[in-house]
Amino acid sequence: MRDQFVLADEILKIQEADLSQYYIPNETDISGKNDHDLARYLNEITDNIQVSSENVADPFVFDRIRSFLKYFASAQPRILSRLFDIILSAFRVEIKSTSEDLDNDEKETFNNHRHNLELYGFLIHWFLLLAEENTTSSAMVRKSKSIQSSLANNNLKTFDWSTQKLKAFDLASWLLGLKLTKIWTLTPDRVNFVTLFTKPAYQLFENPAYAKSNSIKERIFHILSLCIKHYDHLSVAQTTIMQNLQYWEHSAEPMAELLVYMVEKQNFTQLADEILREISNREFKDVTNKEVKDSPNPKTFALFLQKLVELSTKTVLKNLTVLINQLDSESYLMRSTLIDILGHLIAELSKTIEENPNHMDQINGFFDLLEERMLDPIAYCRQKVLQVYLRLFT
């Protein structure tokens, strides 16, 4: 089993469009089985991995679970939900065992733990992706529950996986908080492993309902912060955040919240600094120009900056010297956003002038920039300057 399963290869295989071509040596065609047979399979899986979490490495056990995932769309959600709970329960036991052996420096167990954790991680990764791909928005779930709960529970498209997702991310956080560098000693191998949890986490941000869920965001932020700080995930996080801001308008708020979480809760400013530096170098154009539809979306980036300055003034102030470049942007939306930000900074700095007299020089400099914007060619930006003045003086 250990020689047959290569994590990086298996991740690539399940990304193929046609899962029917995914090869499982001991495959069971779940789609052709009745409830009695499926219940028997689940009981067999439970009996094996409850005895020992290491039994996930049994080819017949692992392949039986993979068979359920391969035929995910043809199974009843109550069956799949029970399977997910079984996997998560055994995963918890394996993490606990790994934690104890790491604490005791039981090096002879590390290879076995690595193999078992990769198997469990792969199953949970695949399960999370399938659950999201085969489910409609959470809003529909809530509607279905309130109207026809029994029907919703039998409908894969409207089944609510929230509870299992929270459990999965909690377990992933626990695992990633361990000293995994002792088990995965090579960086590429560690990167492959943590991707099992970061990809499903990022995928949830694509769903507007999850992007507003505090419980989901709390888990995702914690997982990503662990990966960024300890598992060489900074550049991937930076790229993904910029892509989210490019393609998902609803991502503006959670992406800003993620940066603030890193700064305030994790005392890690590098991600925010890199993101703001990259934004400062982007060329934004007005969206009304049909020829630039593929350029960065100024509306989402503007919303992101407004939320960020609202949540963490010091982060924006620290990077204002580079962000100020956007006052010369071709996009009036970006220019007006910077005008708004300058007004916010003036208001915040004014509160501490007595303790920090040097703030007066900064404030005067910001007023000079606002005065220059009164000559902006777009009336909307000139009006924005007047609105800032009114807000400050009232």
mmCIF file of C-alpha atoms in Angstrom:
data_model
loop_
_atom_site.group_PDB
_atom_site.id
_atom_site.type_symbol
_atom_site.label_atom_id
_atom_site.label_comp_id
_atom_site.label_asym_id
_atom_site.label_seq_id
_atom_site.Cartn_x
_atom_site.Cartn_y
_atom_site.Cartn_z
ATOM 1 C CA MET A 1 0.000 0.000 0.000
ATOM 2 C CA ARG A 2 2.792 2.399 0.926
ATOM 3 C CA ASP A 3 4.468 1.934 -2.474
ATOM 4 C CA GLN A 4 1.196 2.170 -4.401
ATOM 5 C CA PHE A 5 0.021 5.473 -2.898
ATOM 6 C CA VAL A 6 1.948 8.614 -3.860
ATOM 7 C CA LEU A 7 0.118 11.643 -2.464
ATOM 8 C CA ALA A 8 1.103 14.160 -5.146
ATOM 9 C CA ASP A 9 0.048 11.764 -7.912
ATOM 10 C CA GLU A 10 -3.289 10.939 -6.300
ATOM 11 C CA ILE A 11 -4.128 14.627 -5.845
ATOM 12 C CA LEU A 12 -3.563 15.202 -9.549
ATOM 13 C CA LYS A 13 -5.661 12.177 -10.523
ATOM 14 C CA ILE A 14 -8.803 13.298 -8.670
ATOM 15 C CA GLN A 15 -8.563 16.702 -10.348
ATOM 16 C CA GLU A 16 -9.339 15.082 -13.690
ATOM 17 C CA ALA A 17 -12.724 15.996 -15.116
ATOM 18 C CA ASP A 18 -13.810 12.373 -15.555
ATOM 19 C CA LEU A 19 -13.621 10.568 -12.211
ATOM 20 C CA SER A 20 -14.832 7.374 -13.865
ATOM 21 C CA GLN A 21 -11.253 6.934 -15.076
ATOM 22 C CA TYR A 22 -9.826 7.125 -11.556
ATOM 23 C CA TYR A 23 -8.304 3.721 -10.841
ATOM 24 C CA ILE A 24 -8.972 1.983 -7.524
ATOM 25 C CA PRO A 25 -7.380 -1.493 -7.293
ATOM 26 C CA ASN A 26 -10.087 -2.960 -5.020
ATOM 27 C CA GLU A 27 -12.991 -0.873 -6.281
ATOM 28 C CA THR A 28 -16.610 -1.407 -5.268
ATOM 29 C CA ASP A 29 -19.266 0.043 -7.566
ATOM 30 C CA ILE A 30 -21.284 1.860 -4.919
ATOM 31 C CA SER A 31 -23.792 3.162 -7.450
ATOM 32 C CA GLY A 32 -25.206 -0.329 -7.981
ATOM 33 C CA LYS A 33 -25.709 -1.242 -4.338
ATOM 34 C CA ASN A 34 -28.819 -1.096 -2.150
ATOM 35 C CA ASP A 35 -29.046 0.470 1.312
ATOM 36 C CA HIS A 36 -28.485 -2.858 3.046
ATOM 37 C CA ASP A 37 -25.196 -3.429 1.200
ATOM 38 C CA LEU A 38 -24.044 0.145 1.777
ATOM 39 C CA ALA A 39 -24.775 -0.106 5.499
ATOM 40 C CA ARG A 40 -22.786 -3.352 5.633
ATOM 41 C CA TYR A 41 -19.822 -1.667 3.908
ATOM 42 C CA LEU A 42 -19.928 1.204 6.387
ATOM 43 C CA ASN A 43 -20.027 -1.208 9.308
ATOM 44 C CA GLU A 44 -16.992 -3.036 7.922
ATOM 45 C CA ILE A 45 -15.091 0.233 7.565
ATOM 46 C CA THR A 46 -16.070 1.253 11.087
ATOM 47 C CA ASP A 47 -15.069 -2.107 12.583
ATOM 48 C CA ASN A 48 -11.638 -1.854 10.981
ATOM 49 C CA ILE A 49 -10.613 1.717 11.732
ATOM 50 C CA GLN A 50 -12.222 1.823 15.157
ATOM 51 C CA VAL A 51 -10.027 -1.084 16.220
ATOM 52 C CA SER A 52 -7.000 0.879 15.070
ATOM 53 C CA SER A 53 -6.709 4.099 13.072
ATOM 54 C CA GLU A 54 -3.717 2.481 11.335
ATOM 55 C CA ASN A 55 -6.091 0.115 9.527
ATOM 56 C CA VAL A 56 -6.814 2.887 7.025
ATOM 57 C CA ALA A 57 -3.600 1.614 5.392
ATOM 58 C CA ASP A 58 -5.305 -1.725 4.680
ATOM 59 C CA PRO A 59 -5.777 -1.627 0.877
ATOM 60 C CA PHE A 60 -9.280 -3.084 1.078
ATOM 61 C CA VAL A 61 -10.418 -0.577 3.721
ATOM 62 C CA PHE A 62 -8.878 2.420 1.979
ATOM 63 C CA ASP A 63 -10.200 1.387 -1.429
ATOM 64 C CA ARG A 64 -13.692 0.791 -0.053
ATOM 65 C CA ILE A 65 -13.729 4.374 1.263
ATOM 66 C CA ARG A 66 -12.346 5.678 -2.036
ATOM 67 C CA SER A 67 -15.113 3.825 -3.860
ATOM 68 C CA PHE A 68 -17.738 5.786 -1.917
ATOM 69 C CA LEU A 69 -15.989 9.026 -2.929
ATOM 70 C CA LYS A 70 -15.625 8.024 -6.566
ATOM 71 C CA TYR A 71 -19.382 7.443 -6.756
ATOM 72 C CA PHE A 72 -20.196 10.354 -4.452
ATOM 73 C CA ALA A 73 -22.895 11.847 -6.669
ATOM 74 C CA SER A 74 -24.896 8.611 -6.778
ATOM 75 C CA ALA A 75 -24.957 7.984 -3.008
ATOM 76 C CA GLN A 76 -27.512 9.176 -0.466
ATOM 77 C CA PRO A 77 -26.211 12.089 1.638
ATOM 78 C CA ARG A 78 -27.152 10.322 4.900
ATOM 79 C CA ILE A 79 -24.836 7.455 3.883
ATOM 80 C CA LEU A 80 -22.054 9.863 2.930
ATOM 81 C CA SER A 81 -22.551 11.867 6.121
ATOM 82 C CA ARG A 82 -22.106 8.748 8.227
ATOM 83 C CA LEU A 83 -18.991 7.853 6.252
ATOM 84 C CA PHE A 84 -17.549 11.331 6.812
ATOM 85 C CA ASP A 85 -18.159 11.034 10.557
ATOM 86 C CA ILE A 86 -16.420 7.634 10.599
ATOM 87 C CA ILE A 87 -13.373 9.039 8.799
ATOM 88 C CA LEU A 88 -13.186 12.114 11.045
ATOM 89 C CA SER A 89 -13.406 9.996 14.184
ATOM 90 C CA ALA A 90 -10.512 7.785 13.090
ATOM 91 C CA PHE A 91 -8.552 10.848 11.910
ATOM 92 C CA ARG A 92 -8.878 12.336 15.396
ATOM 93 C CA VAL A 93 -7.454 9.150 16.938
ATOM 94 C CA GLU A 94 -4.534 9.159 14.492
ATOM 95 C CA ILE A 95 -3.740 12.817 15.231
ATOM 96 C CA LYS A 96 -3.805 12.136 18.974
ATOM 97 C CA SER A 97 -1.456 9.183 18.526
ATOM 98 C CA THR A 98 0.852 11.277 16.333
ATOM 99 C CA SER A 99 0.887 14.100 18.880
ATOM 100 C CA GLU A 100 1.858 11.737 21.686
ATOM 101 C CA ASP A 101 4.648 10.130 19.662
ATOM 102 C CA LEU A 102 5.987 13.546 18.633
ATOM 103 C CA ASP A 103 6.021 14.673 22.263
ATOM 104 C CA ASN A 104 7.921 11.526 23.234
ATOM 105 C CA ASP A 105 10.181 11.739 20.171
ATOM 106 C CA GLU A 106 9.242 8.191 19.111
ATOM 107 C CA LYS A 107 11.086 8.508 15.789
ATOM 108 C CA GLU A 108 10.480 4.911 14.753
ATOM 109 C CA THR A 109 6.745 5.689 14.477
ATOM 110 C CA PHE A 110 7.096 8.780 12.270
ATOM 111 C CA ASN A 111 7.008 6.982 8.908
ATOM 112 C CA ASN A 112 3.856 5.089 9.809
ATOM 113 C CA HIS A 113 2.165 8.265 11.046
ATOM 114 C CA ARG A 114 3.153 10.084 7.876
ATOM 115 C CA HIS A 115 1.632 7.383 5.688
ATOM 116 C CA ASN A 116 -1.585 7.165 7.717
ATOM 117 C CA LEU A 117 -2.013 10.935 7.922
ATOM 118 C CA GLU A 118 -1.530 11.259 4.172
ATOM 119 C CA LEU A 119 -4.243 8.648 3.615
ATOM 120 C CA TYR A 120 -6.679 10.335 5.993
ATOM 121 C CA GLY A 121 -5.756 13.783 4.704
ATOM 122 C CA PHE A 122 -6.351 12.680 1.125
ATOM 123 C CA LEU A 123 -9.777 11.234 1.968
ATOM 124 C CA ILE A 124 -10.864 14.353 3.848
ATOM 125 C CA HIS A 125 -9.488 16.619 1.098
ATOM 126 C CA TRP A 126 -11.450 14.731 -1.549
ATOM 127 C CA PHE A 127 -14.566 14.628 0.608
ATOM 128 C CA LEU A 128 -14.519 18.385 1.245
ATOM 129 C CA LEU A 129 -14.072 19.163 -2.437
ATOM 130 C CA LEU A 130 -16.875 16.794 -3.468
ATOM 131 C CA ALA A 131 -19.233 18.114 -0.801
ATOM 132 C CA GLU A 132 -18.744 21.667 -2.053
ATOM 133 C CA GLU A 133 -18.943 20.763 -5.737
ATOM 134 C CA ASN A 134 -22.158 18.793 -5.285
ATOM 135 C CA THR A 135 -23.952 21.232 -3.014
ATOM 136 C CA THR A 136 -25.775 24.447 -3.827
ATOM 137 C CA SER A 137 -25.470 27.589 -1.713
ATOM 138 C CA SER A 138 -26.079 27.524 2.032
ATOM 139 C CA ALA A 139 -29.008 29.856 1.519
ATOM 140 C CA MET A 140 -30.771 27.103 -0.391
ATOM 141 C CA VAL A 141 -29.902 24.669 2.364
ATOM 142 C CA ARG A 142 -31.553 26.850 4.980
ATOM 143 C CA LYS A 143 -34.615 27.306 2.787
ATOM 144 C CA SER A 144 -34.926 23.606 2.150
ATOM 145 C CA LYS A 145 -34.539 22.831 5.847
ATOM 146 C CA SER A 146 -37.274 25.201 6.849
ATOM 147 C CA ILE A 147 -39.707 23.955 4.224
ATOM 148 C CA GLN A 148 -38.944 20.290 3.709
ATOM 149 C CA SER A 149 -36.259 19.080 6.081
ATOM 150 C CA SER A 150 -36.703 15.405 5.234
ATOM 151 C CA LEU A 151 -36.459 16.102 1.524
ATOM 152 C CA ALA A 152 -33.344 18.239 2.037
ATOM 153 C CA ASN A 153 -31.678 15.461 4.012
ATOM 154 C CA ASN A 154 -32.124 13.100 1.066
ATOM 155 C CA ASN A 155 -31.017 15.590 -1.567
ATOM 156 C CA LEU A 156 -27.273 15.847 -2.154
ATOM 157 C CA LYS A 157 -27.655 19.290 -3.702
ATOM 158 C CA THR A 158 -29.241 20.769 -0.587
ATOM 159 C CA PHE A 159 -27.615 18.707 2.153
ATOM 160 C CA ASP A 160 -25.907 20.805 4.822
ATOM 161 C CA TRP A 161 -22.308 19.696 5.392
ATOM 162 C CA SER A 162 -21.471 22.602 7.705
ATOM 163 C CA THR A 163 -21.090 20.532 10.872
ATOM 164 C CA GLN A 164 -18.699 18.059 9.250
ATOM 165 C CA LYS A 165 -16.722 20.854 7.599
ATOM 166 C CA LEU A 166 -16.200 22.586 10.930
ATOM 167 C CA LYS A 167 -15.064 19.311 12.507
ATOM 168 C CA ALA A 168 -12.693 18.629 9.617
ATOM 169 C CA PHE A 169 -11.110 22.090 9.815
ATOM 170 C CA ASP A 170 -10.807 21.867 13.605
ATOM 171 C CA LEU A 171 -8.935 18.587 13.257
ATOM 172 C CA ALA A 172 -6.756 20.037 10.497
ATOM 173 C CA SER A 173 -5.853 22.971 12.762
ATOM 174 C CA TRP A 174 -4.911 20.598 15.557
ATOM 175 C CA LEU A 175 -2.743 18.576 13.190
ATOM 176 C CA LEU A 176 -1.037 21.579 11.592
ATOM 177 C CA GLY A 177 -0.214 22.899 15.044
ATOM 178 C CA LEU A 178 2.016 19.881 15.674
ATOM 179 C CA LYS A 179 5.717 19.801 14.798
ATOM 180 C CA LEU A 180 5.132 18.192 11.420
ATOM 181 C CA THR A 181 8.596 19.150 10.195
ATOM 182 C CA LYS A 182 9.819 16.142 12.164
ATOM 183 C CA ILE A 183 7.636 13.866 10.046
ATOM 184 C CA TRP A 184 7.788 15.595 6.649
ATOM 185 C CA THR A 185 11.426 16.624 6.545
ATOM 186 C CA LEU A 186 11.457 17.822 2.916
ATOM 187 C CA THR A 187 9.713 21.076 1.978
ATOM 188 C CA PRO A 188 8.026 19.763 -1.236
ATOM 189 C CA ASP A 189 6.492 16.878 0.713
ATOM 190 C CA ARG A 190 5.193 19.227 3.423
ATOM 191 C CA VAL A 191 3.738 21.542 0.794
ATOM 192 C CA ASN A 192 1.873 18.646 -0.827
ATOM 193 C CA PHE A 193 0.466 17.626 2.524
ATOM 194 C CA VAL A 194 -0.739 21.039 3.729
ATOM 195 C CA THR A 195 -2.368 21.602 0.314
ATOM 196 C CA LEU A 196 -4.838 18.898 1.327
ATOM 197 C CA PHE A 197 -6.323 21.428 3.753
ATOM 198 C CA THR A 198 -5.590 24.806 2.182
ATOM 199 C CA LYS A 199 -7.291 24.094 -1.147
ATOM 200 C CA PRO A 200 -10.690 23.202 0.399
ATOM 201 C CA ALA A 201 -10.315 26.192 2.722
ATOM 202 C CA TYR A 202 -9.800 28.596 -0.169
ATOM 203 C CA GLN A 203 -12.633 26.941 -2.105
ATOM 204 C CA LEU A 204 -15.113 27.934 0.600
ATOM 205 C CA PHE A 205 -14.269 31.601 0.022
ATOM 206 C CA GLU A 206 -15.799 31.235 -3.440
ATOM 207 C CA ASN A 207 -19.193 30.707 -1.799
ATOM 208 C CA PRO A 208 -20.679 34.054 -0.647
ATOM 209 C CA ALA A 209 -22.610 32.336 2.169
ATOM 210 C CA TYR A 210 -19.479 30.816 3.674
ATOM 211 C CA ALA A 211 -17.579 34.083 3.201
ATOM 212 C CA LYS A 212 -20.068 35.625 5.660
ATOM 213 C CA SER A 213 -19.998 32.778 8.170
ATOM 214 C CA ASN A 214 -17.909 33.724 11.211
ATOM 215 C CA SER A 215 -17.527 30.115 12.351
ATOM 216 C CA ILE A 216 -16.223 29.028 8.935
ATOM 217 C CA LYS A 217 -13.941 32.052 8.567
ATOM 218 C CA GLU A 218 -12.473 31.547 12.029
ATOM 219 C CA ARG A 219 -11.429 28.000 11.123
ATOM 220 C CA ILE A 220 -10.091 28.925 7.702
ATOM 221 C CA PHE A 221 -8.091 31.868 9.021
ATOM 222 C CA HIS A 222 -6.482 29.657 11.664
ATOM 223 C CA ILE A 223 -5.521 26.968 9.162
ATOM 224 C CA LEU A 224 -4.096 29.467 6.689
ATOM 225 C CA SER A 225 -2.175 31.313 9.405
ATOM 226 C CA LEU A 226 -0.526 28.065 10.522
ATOM 227 C CA CYS A 227 0.438 27.223 6.950
ATOM 228 C CA ILE A 228 1.726 30.717 6.213
ATOM 229 C CA LYS A 229 3.845 30.915 9.358
ATOM 230 C CA HIS A 230 5.141 27.359 9.504
ATOM 231 C CA TYR A 231 4.743 25.653 6.132
ATOM 232 C CA ASP A 232 6.090 27.998 3.422
ATOM 233 C CA HIS A 233 2.613 29.047 2.318
ATOM 234 C CA LEU A 234 3.160 32.819 2.107
ATOM 235 C CA SER A 235 3.599 33.130 -1.661
ATOM 236 C CA VAL A 236 0.678 30.786 -2.374
ATOM 237 C CA ALA A 237 -1.551 32.757 0.007
ATOM 238 C CA GLN A 238 -0.550 36.029 -1.634
ATOM 239 C CA THR A 239 -1.312 34.715 -5.120
ATOM 240 C CA THR A 240 -4.641 33.219 -4.051
ATOM 241 C CA ILE A 241 -5.796 36.385 -2.294
ATOM 242 C CA MET A 242 -5.030 38.476 -5.362
ATOM 243 C CA GLN A 243 -6.887 35.995 -7.576
ATOM 244 C CA ASN A 244 -9.899 36.043 -5.261
ATOM 245 C CA LEU A 245 -9.991 39.833 -5.384
ATOM 246 C CA GLN A 246 -9.753 39.666 -9.157
ATOM 247 C CA TYR A 247 -12.636 37.237 -9.693
ATOM 248 C CA TRP A 248 -14.927 37.293 -6.622
ATOM 249 C CA GLU A 249 -16.447 40.606 -5.582
ATOM 250 C CA HIS A 250 -17.773 39.127 -2.332
ATOM 251 C CA SER A 251 -14.194 38.174 -1.341
ATOM 252 C CA ALA A 252 -13.191 41.774 -0.562
ATOM 253 C CA GLU A 253 -14.338 41.678 3.061
ATOM 254 C CA PRO A 254 -13.048 38.215 4.084
ATOM 255 C CA MET A 255 -9.681 38.828 2.399
ATOM 256 C CA ALA A 256 -9.280 42.047 4.390
ATOM 257 C CA GLU A 257 -10.320 40.192 7.553
ATOM 258 C CA LEU A 258 -7.712 37.504 6.854
ATOM 259 C CA LEU A 259 -4.916 40.087 6.661
ATOM 260 C CA VAL A 260 -6.101 41.716 9.880
ATOM 261 C CA TYR A 261 -6.256 38.292 11.556
ATOM 262 C CA MET A 262 -2.639 37.707 10.574
ATOM 263 C CA VAL A 263 -1.585 41.117 11.882
ATOM 264 C CA GLU A 264 -3.648 41.287 15.074
ATOM 265 C CA LYS A 265 -3.902 37.625 16.150
ATOM 266 C CA GLN A 266 -0.689 36.178 14.713
ATOM 267 C CA ASN A 267 1.591 39.249 14.841
ATOM 268 C CA PHE A 268 2.486 38.569 11.207
ATOM 269 C CA THR A 269 2.537 41.650 8.969
ATOM 270 C CA GLN A 270 4.427 40.356 5.949
ATOM 271 C CA LEU A 271 1.361 39.063 4.089
ATOM 272 C CA ALA A 272 -0.477 42.385 4.389
ATOM 273 C CA ASP A 273 2.650 44.300 3.373
ATOM 274 C CA GLU A 274 3.160 42.128 0.283
ATOM 275 C CA ILE A 275 -0.498 42.342 -0.762
ATOM 276 C CA LEU A 276 -0.622 46.121 -0.452
ATOM 277 C CA ARG A 277 2.673 46.470 -2.289
ATOM 278 C CA GLU A 278 1.333 44.350 -5.136
ATOM 279 C CA ILE A 279 -1.901 46.346 -5.278
ATOM 280 C CA SER A 280 0.088 49.577 -5.428
ATOM 281 C CA ASN A 281 1.844 48.317 -8.564
ATOM 282 C CA ARG A 282 -1.315 47.140 -10.332
ATOM 283 C CA GLU A 283 -2.690 49.130 -13.254
ATOM 284 C CA PHE A 284 -6.414 49.640 -12.776
ATOM 285 C CA LYS A 285 -8.674 50.984 -15.491
ATOM 286 C CA ASP A 286 -12.291 52.085 -15.484
ATOM 287 C CA VAL A 287 -14.593 49.108 -15.957
ATOM 288 C CA THR A 288 -16.674 51.061 -18.444
ATOM 289 C CA ASN A 289 -13.916 50.555 -20.995
ATOM 290 C CA LYS A 290 -14.872 47.359 -22.852
ATOM 291 C CA GLU A 291 -11.292 46.826 -24.000
ATOM 292 C CA VAL A 292 -9.983 46.306 -20.468
ATOM 293 C CA LYS A 293 -12.448 43.731 -19.127
ATOM 294 C CA ASP A 294 -9.545 41.415 -18.227
ATOM 295 C CA SER A 295 -7.730 44.043 -16.158
ATOM 296 C CA PRO A 296 -7.858 43.965 -12.334
ATOM 297 C CA ASN A 297 -11.347 44.682 -10.997
ATOM 298 C CA PRO A 298 -11.065 48.128 -9.365
ATOM 299 C CA LYS A 299 -14.408 47.802 -7.552
ATOM 300 C CA THR A 300 -13.425 44.732 -5.546
ATOM 301 C CA PHE A 301 -9.949 46.047 -4.760
ATOM 302 C CA ALA A 302 -11.486 49.358 -3.677
ATOM 303 C CA LEU A 303 -13.899 47.564 -1.336
ATOM 304 C CA PHE A 304 -10.994 45.527 0.018
ATOM 305 C CA LEU A 305 -8.919 48.629 0.822
ATOM 306 C CA GLN A 306 -11.877 50.373 2.447
ATOM 307 C CA LYS A 307 -12.544 47.378 4.683
ATOM 308 C CA LEU A 308 -8.863 47.026 5.546
ATOM 309 C CA VAL A 309 -8.435 50.651 6.647
ATOM 310 C CA GLU A 310 -11.613 50.338 8.687
ATOM 311 C CA LEU A 311 -10.337 47.236 10.499
ATOM 312 C CA SER A 312 -6.629 48.071 10.764
ATOM 313 C CA THR A 313 -5.735 51.708 10.210
ATOM 314 C CA LYS A 314 -2.116 51.122 11.201
ATOM 315 C CA THR A 315 -1.648 48.495 8.479
ATOM 316 C CA VAL A 316 -2.760 50.887 5.739
ATOM 317 C CA LEU A 317 -0.869 53.818 7.255
ATOM 318 C CA LYS A 318 2.314 51.739 7.331
ATOM 319 C CA ASN A 319 1.978 51.025 3.599
ATOM 320 C CA LEU A 320 0.568 54.364 2.477
ATOM 321 C CA THR A 321 3.830 55.428 0.841
ATOM 322 C CA VAL A 322 3.332 52.718 -1.790
ATOM 323 C CA LEU A 323 -0.477 52.776 -1.923
ATOM 324 C CA ILE A 324 -0.463 56.496 -2.655
ATOM 325 C CA ASN A 325 0.599 55.581 -6.208
ATOM 326 C CA GLN A 326 -3.045 54.738 -6.883
ATOM 327 C CA LEU A 327 -3.954 58.438 -6.611
ATOM 328 C CA ASP A 328 -2.632 58.588 -10.179
ATOM 329 C CA SER A 329 -4.530 55.473 -11.263
ATOM 330 C CA GLU A 330 -6.500 55.541 -14.510
ATOM 331 C CA SER A 331 -9.453 54.197 -12.512
ATOM 332 C CA TYR A 332 -11.505 56.896 -10.806
ATOM 333 C CA LEU A 333 -12.769 54.209 -8.383
ATOM 334 C CA MET A 334 -9.263 53.628 -7.080
ATOM 335 C CA ARG A 335 -8.554 57.365 -6.883
ATOM 336 C CA SER A 336 -11.774 58.027 -4.958
ATOM 337 C CA THR A 337 -10.976 55.121 -2.606
ATOM 338 C CA LEU A 338 -7.567 56.601 -1.813
ATOM 339 C CA ILE A 339 -9.256 59.953 -1.157
ATOM 340 C CA ASP A 340 -11.602 58.213 1.302
ATOM 341 C CA ILE A 341 -8.663 56.458 2.948
ATOM 342 C CA LEU A 342 -6.817 59.753 3.405
ATOM 343 C CA GLY A 343 -9.882 61.170 5.157
ATOM 344 C CA HIS A 344 -10.053 58.144 7.435
ATOM 345 C CA LEU A 345 -6.368 58.438 8.313
ATOM 346 C CA ILE A 346 -6.715 62.154 9.085
ATOM 347 C CA ALA A 347 -9.631 61.422 11.416
ATOM 348 C CA GLU A 348 -7.739 58.649 13.230
ATOM 349 C CA LEU A 349 -4.473 60.555 13.571
ATOM 350 C CA SER A 350 -6.325 63.614 14.878
ATOM 351 C CA LYS A 351 -7.388 61.603 17.926
ATOM 352 C CA THR A 352 -3.782 61.229 19.100
ATOM 353 C CA ILE A 353 -2.200 64.579 18.235
ATOM 354 C CA GLU A 354 -1.643 65.444 21.887
ATOM 355 C CA GLU A 355 0.335 62.245 22.520
ATOM 356 C CA ASN A 356 2.096 62.364 19.129
ATOM 357 C CA PRO A 357 2.632 65.945 17.880
ATOM 358 C CA ASN A 358 4.407 64.541 14.795
ATOM 359 C CA HIS A 359 1.031 63.384 13.562
ATOM 360 C CA MET A 360 0.251 66.994 12.663
ATOM 361 C CA ASP A 361 2.879 66.903 9.899
ATOM 362 C CA GLN A 362 1.295 63.743 8.483
ATOM 363 C CA ILE A 363 -2.165 65.246 8.652
ATOM 364 C CA ASN A 364 -1.025 68.389 6.842
ATOM 365 C CA GLY A 365 0.579 66.226 4.165
ATOM 366 C CA PHE A 366 -2.674 64.317 3.698
ATOM 367 C CA PHE A 367 -4.617 67.592 3.376
ATOM 368 C CA ASP A 368 -2.151 68.681 0.664
ATOM 369 C CA LEU A 369 -2.912 65.465 -1.241
ATOM 370 C CA LEU A 370 -6.657 66.058 -0.886
ATOM 371 C CA GLU A 371 -6.246 69.595 -2.179
ATOM 372 C CA GLU A 372 -4.439 68.278 -5.254
ATOM 373 C CA ARG A 373 -7.371 65.936 -5.915
ATOM 374 C CA MET A 374 -9.651 68.963 -6.251
ATOM 375 C CA LEU A 375 -8.110 69.208 -9.721
ATOM 376 C CA ASP A 376 -9.089 65.620 -10.586
ATOM 377 C CA PRO A 377 -10.548 65.417 -14.110
ATOM 378 C CA ILE A 378 -13.483 63.326 -12.873
ATOM 379 C CA ALA A 379 -16.232 65.178 -10.993
ATOM 380 C CA TYR A 380 -16.928 62.116 -8.818
ATOM 381 C CA CYS A 381 -13.447 62.333 -7.313
ATOM 382 C CA ARG A 382 -13.716 66.072 -6.728
ATOM 383 C CA GLN A 383 -17.058 65.469 -5.028
ATOM 384 C CA LYS A 384 -15.455 62.757 -2.890
ATOM 385 C CA VAL A 385 -12.880 65.287 -1.641
ATOM 386 C CA LEU A 386 -15.668 67.654 -0.584
ATOM 387 C CA GLN A 387 -17.473 64.793 1.181
ATOM 388 C CA VAL A 388 -14.281 63.979 3.091
ATOM 389 C CA TYR A 389 -13.904 67.628 4.118
ATOM 390 C CA LEU A 390 -17.501 67.760 5.339
ATOM 391 C CA ARG A 391 -17.098 64.528 7.282
ATOM 392 C CA LEU A 392 -13.912 65.781 8.947
ATOM 393 C CA PHE A 393 -15.201 69.224 9.850
ATOM 394 C CA THR A 394 -18.542 68.087 11.245
#
